[in-house]
CSV table of C-alpha atoms and ligand atoms in Angstrom, one decimal:
chain,number,residue,atom,x,y,z
D,1161,MET,CA,78.1,78.2,102.0
D,1162,SER,CA,79.4,79.9,105.1
D,1163,ASN,CA,77.0,82.3,106.9
D,1164,ARG,CA,79.8,84.0,108.8
D,1165,THR,CA,80.1,87.8,108.8
D,1166,VAL,CA,82.6,88.7,106.1
D,1167,VAL,CA,85.4,91.2,107.0
D,1168,TYR,CA,87.2,92.8,104.0
D,1169,ALA,CA,90.8,93.9,103.9
D,1170,ALA,CA,93.4,94.8,101.3
D,1171,GLY,CA,97.1,95.2,101.0
D,1172,VAL,CA,100.0,95.7,98.7
D,1173,LEU,CA,103.2,93.8,97.9
D,1174,LEU,CA,105.6,96.6,97.2
D,1175,LEU,CA,108.3,95.5,94.7
D,1176,THR,CA,111.2,97.6,93.5
D,1177,ARG,CA,111.9,98.3,89.8
D,1178,ASP,CA,115.6,98.7,90.6
D,1179,GLU,CA,117.8,95.6,90.8
D,1180,PRO,CA,118.4,93.8,92.9
D,1181,ARG,CA,114.6,93.7,93.3
D,1182,LYS,CA,113.3,94.0,96.9
D,1183,PHE,CA,109.9,93.7,98.5
D,1184,LEU,CA,108.6,95.2,101.8
D,1185,LEU,CA,107.4,93.3,104.8
D,1186,MET,CA,106.1,94.7,108.1
D,1187,ARG,CA,107.0,93.0,111.4
D,1188,HIS,CA,104.2,92.1,113.9
D,1189,SER,CA,105.3,90.9,117.4
D,1190,ASP,CA,104.7,87.3,116.2
D,1191,ARG,CA,104.9,87.3,112.4
D,1192,TRP,CA,105.6,89.1,109.2
D,1193,ASP,CA,102.8,90.8,107.3
D,1194,LEU,CA,102.4,93.1,104.3
D,1195,PRO,CA,101.2,96.6,104.5
D,1196,LYS,CA,97.4,95.9,104.7
D,1197,GLY,CA,94.3,96.5,106.7
D,1198,HIS,CA,90.6,96.6,107.0
D,1199,ALA,CA,88.3,98.3,104.4
D,1200,GLU,CA,86.4,101.4,105.4
D,1201,LYS,CA,82.8,101.7,104.2
D,1202,GLY,CA,82.5,102.5,100.5
D,1203,GLU,CA,86.1,101.9,99.6
D,1204,HIS,CA,87.3,100.0,96.6
D,1205,ALA,CA,90.0,97.4,97.5
D,1206,TYR,CA,92.7,99.3,95.8
D,1207,GLN,CA,91.8,102.4,97.8
D,1208,THR,CA,92.0,100.4,101.0
D,1209,ALA,CA,95.4,99.0,100.0
D,1210,LEU,CA,96.9,102.4,99.2
D,1211,ARG,CA,95.5,104.1,102.3
D,1212,GLU,CA,96.8,101.3,104.6
D,1213,MET,CA,100.2,101.4,102.8
D,1214,GLU,CA,100.4,105.2,103.4
D,1215,GLU,CA,99.3,104.9,107.0
D,1216,GLU,CA,101.6,102.0,107.9
D,1217,THR,CA,104.8,103.0,105.9
D,1218,GLY,CA,104.7,106.7,105.2
D,1219,ILE,CA,105.0,105.9,101.5
D,1220,SER,CA,102.8,108.2,99.4
D,1221,ALA,CA,100.4,106.5,96.9
D,1222,SER,CA,101.9,108.8,94.2
D,1223,GLU,CA,105.2,106.9,94.5
D,1224,VAL,CA,103.6,103.6,93.7
D,1225,GLN,CA,102.0,102.2,90.6
D,1226,LEU,CA,99.6,99.3,91.2
D,1227,ASP,CA,100.1,96.7,88.5
D,1228,PRO,CA,96.8,96.4,86.6
D,1229,GLY,CA,97.3,92.7,85.7
D,1230,PHE,CA,97.8,91.3,89.2
D,1231,ARG,CA,95.3,90.5,92.0
D,1232,TYR,CA,95.6,87.9,94.7
D,1233,ARG,CA,92.7,87.0,97.0
D,1234,SER,CA,93.0,85.1,100.2
D,1235,THR,CA,90.2,84.0,102.5
D,1236,TYR,CA,90.6,82.7,106.1
D,1237,GLU,CA,88.9,82.7,109.5
D,1238,VAL,CA,89.6,85.2,112.2
D,1239,THR,CA,88.4,86.0,115.7
D,1240,TYR,CA,88.6,89.3,117.6
D,1241,ARG,CA,89.1,89.7,121.3
D,1242,LYS,CA,86.3,92.3,121.4
D,1243,GLN,CA,83.8,89.8,119.9
D,1244,PRO,CA,84.6,86.6,121.8
D,1245,GLY,CA,83.0,83.5,120.4
D,1246,GLU,CA,82.4,84.9,117.0
D,1247,VAL,CA,84.3,83.7,114.0
D,1248,PHE,CA,84.6,86.0,110.9
D,1249,GLU,CA,85.4,85.2,107.3
D,1250,LYS,CA,88.2,87.5,106.3
D,1251,ARG,CA,88.7,88.2,102.6
D,1252,VAL,CA,91.9,90.0,101.7
D,1253,THR,CA,92.8,91.4,98.2
D,1254,PHE,CA,96.5,91.9,97.5
D,1255,PHE,CA,97.9,94.2,94.8
D,1256,LEU,CA,101.3,94.3,93.3
D,1257,GLY,CA,102.8,97.8,93.7
D,1258,TRP,CA,105.8,99.0,91.8
D,1259,ILE,CA,108.1,101.5,93.4
D,1260,ASP,CA,111.5,102.7,92.0
D,1261,ARG,CA,113.7,101.7,94.9
D,1262,PRO,CA,113.7,100.9,98.6
D,1263,VAL,CA,112.8,103.9,100.6
D,1264,ASP,CA,112.9,104.7,104.3
D,1265,ILE,CA,109.8,103.4,106.1
D,1266,ILE,CA,108.1,105.4,108.9
D,1267,CYS,CA,106.6,102.6,111.0
D,1268,THR,CA,103.4,103.7,112.7
D,1269,GLU,CA,101.8,100.4,113.7
D,1270,HIS,CA,104.6,97.9,113.5
D,1271,PRO,CA,107.8,97.6,115.5
D,1272,GLU,CA,109.9,97.3,112.3
D,1273,SER,CA,109.9,96.6,108.6
D,1274,GLY,CA,112.3,95.1,106.1
D,1275,TRP,CA,113.1,95.3,102.4
D,1276,ILE,CA,113.8,91.7,101.5
D,1277,GLN,CA,115.7,90.6,98.4
D,1278,TRP,CA,113.4,89.1,95.8
D,1279,HIS,CA,114.6,85.6,94.9
D,1280,PRO,CA,111.5,83.2,94.7
D,1281,PRO,CA,110.6,80.7,95.9
D,1282,HIS,CA,110.5,82.2,99.3
D,1283,GLN,CA,109.8,80.4,102.6
D,1284,ILE,CA,108.7,83.1,105.0
D,1285,GLN,CA,105.2,82.1,106.2
D,1286,ALA,CA,103.5,79.2,104.7
D,1287,GLN,CA,99.9,80.4,104.9
D,1288,ALA,CA,100.0,84.2,104.7
D,1289,ILE,CA,103.0,85.2,102.6
D,1290,ASP,CA,104.5,82.4,100.6
D,1291,PRO,CA,101.5,81.7,98.3
D,1292,LEU,CA,101.2,85.4,97.4
D,1293,LEU,CA,104.9,85.6,96.6
D,1294,GLN,CA,104.6,82.5,94.5
D,1295,ALA,CA,101.7,84.0,92.6
D,1296,VAL,CA,103.7,87.2,91.9
D,1297,ALA,CA,106.7,85.1,90.7
D,1298,GLU,CA,104.4,83.2,88.3
D,1299,TYR,CA,102.8,86.4,87.1
D,1300,LEU,CA,106.2,88.1,86.5
D,1301,GLU,CA,107.5,85.0,84.7
D,1302,GLY,CA,104.3,85.0,82.5
D,1303,SER,CA,104.7,88.7,81.7
D,1304,LYS,CA,108.3,88.0,80.6
D,1305,THR,CA,107.2,85.2,78.3
D,1306,GLU,CA,104.5,87.3,76.7
D,1307,GLY,CA,107.2,89.9,76.0
B,2594,LIG,N1,85.1,93.4,112.7
B,2594,LIG,C1,86.0,93.7,113.7
B,2594,LIG,N2,85.7,93.4,114.9
B,2594,LIG,C2,86.5,93.7,115.9
B,2594,LIG,N3,87.7,94.2,115.8
B,2594,LIG,C3,88.1,94.5,114.5
B,2594,LIG,C4,87.2,94.3,113.4
B,2594,LIG,N4,87.9,94.7,112.3
B,2594,LIG,C5,89.1,95.2,112.7
B,2594,LIG,N5,89.2,95.1,114.1
B,2594,LIG,C6,90.4,95.5,114.8
B,2594,LIG,O1,91.4,96.0,113.9
B,2594,LIG,C7,92.7,95.4,114.2
B,2594,LIG,C8,93.6,95.2,113.0
B,2594,LIG,O2,93.2,96.0,112.0
B,2594,LIG,P1,94.1,96.1,110.7
B,2594,LIG,O3,95.5,96.5,111.0
B,2594,LIG,O4,93.3,97.0,109.8
B,2594,LIG,O5,94.1,94.6,110.2
B,2594,LIG,P2,94.9,93.6,109.3
B,2594,LIG,O6,96.3,94.0,109.0
B,2594,LIG,O7,94.0,93.3,108.1
B,2594,LIG,O8,94.8,92.3,110.1
B,2594,LIG,P3,95.3,91.8,111.5
B,2594,LIG,O9,96.7,92.2,111.7
B,2594,LIG,O10,94.3,92.0,112.5
B,2594,LIG,O11,95.3,90.2,111.2
B,2594,LIG,P4,95.6,89.2,110.0
B,2594,LIG,O12,94.4,89.0,109.2
B,2594,LIG,O13,96.9,89.6,109.3
B,2594,LIG,O14,95.9,87.9,110.9
B,2594,LIG,C9,94.9,87.4,111.7
B,2594,LIG,C10,95.3,85.9,112.0
B,2594,LIG,O15,95.1,85.2,110.8
B,2594,LIG,C11,96.4,84.6,110.4
B,2594,LIG,N6,96.5,84.6,108.9
B,2594,LIG,C12,96.9,85.7,108.2
B,2594,LIG,N7,96.8,85.4,106.9
B,2594,LIG,C13,96.4,84.1,106.8
B,2594,LIG,C14,96.1,83.2,105.7
B,2594,LIG,N8,96.3,83.6,104.4
B,2594,LIG,N9,95.6,82.0,106.0
B,2594,LIG,C15,95.4,81.6,107.3
B,2594,LIG,N10,95.7,82.4,108.4
B,2594,LIG,C16,96.1,83.6,108.1
B,2594,LIG,C17,97.5,85.4,111.1
B,2594,LIG,O16,98.6,84.6,111.3
B,2594,LIG,C18,96.8,85.8,112.4
B,2594,LIG,O17,96.9,84.7,113.3
B,2594,LIG,C19,92.3,94.0,114.8
B,2594,LIG,O18,93.3,93.5,115.6
B,2594,LIG,C20,91.0,94.4,115.6
B,2594,LIG,O19,91.4,94.9,116.9
């Protein structure tokens, strides 16, 4: 078992109810990401996800319903410039958030954002994005089958 310090984060995949379905990605200088960020002390993962979404996109939590049946967890190693030489274990919980339609985004921490048409399987980023989108696709397919 790893004895690295664990860093918790959470995020949300925002997906529109309106067709054609679209989901939201935030642009970093070098990659795409979801609205997400580090947990503050005492927060539940869903609170972190909604707070970060509000901070990074300007979308109010009241406009979004987190799907109670979906959770996706991702664990990977990260380093921080401020703590050279130390490797952290990062654990991110992603939620599926339903929003009626694409809305204008007020980018506070990212240079840009994009509502991308939902047509899985997607090939956007192998490690960080594609497995989450695949899990959502399988979840939605399963929900359809269950009626
Ligand atoms: N404990 C601490 N000590 C010091 N400073 C702290 C700190 N906690 C927070 N900070 C500061 O807060 C800043 C960011 O805060 P937030 O803005 O809150 O962080 P974030 O979205 O969760 O993550 P970030 O953009 O940093 O990185 P990500 O995990 O996506 O991506 C990181 C790397 O992992 C890769 N990656 C992402 N997902 C992956 C996956 N599933 N598998 C493998 N690699 C993945 C990415 O490509 C990227 O290279 C940090 O840059 C740092 O300055």
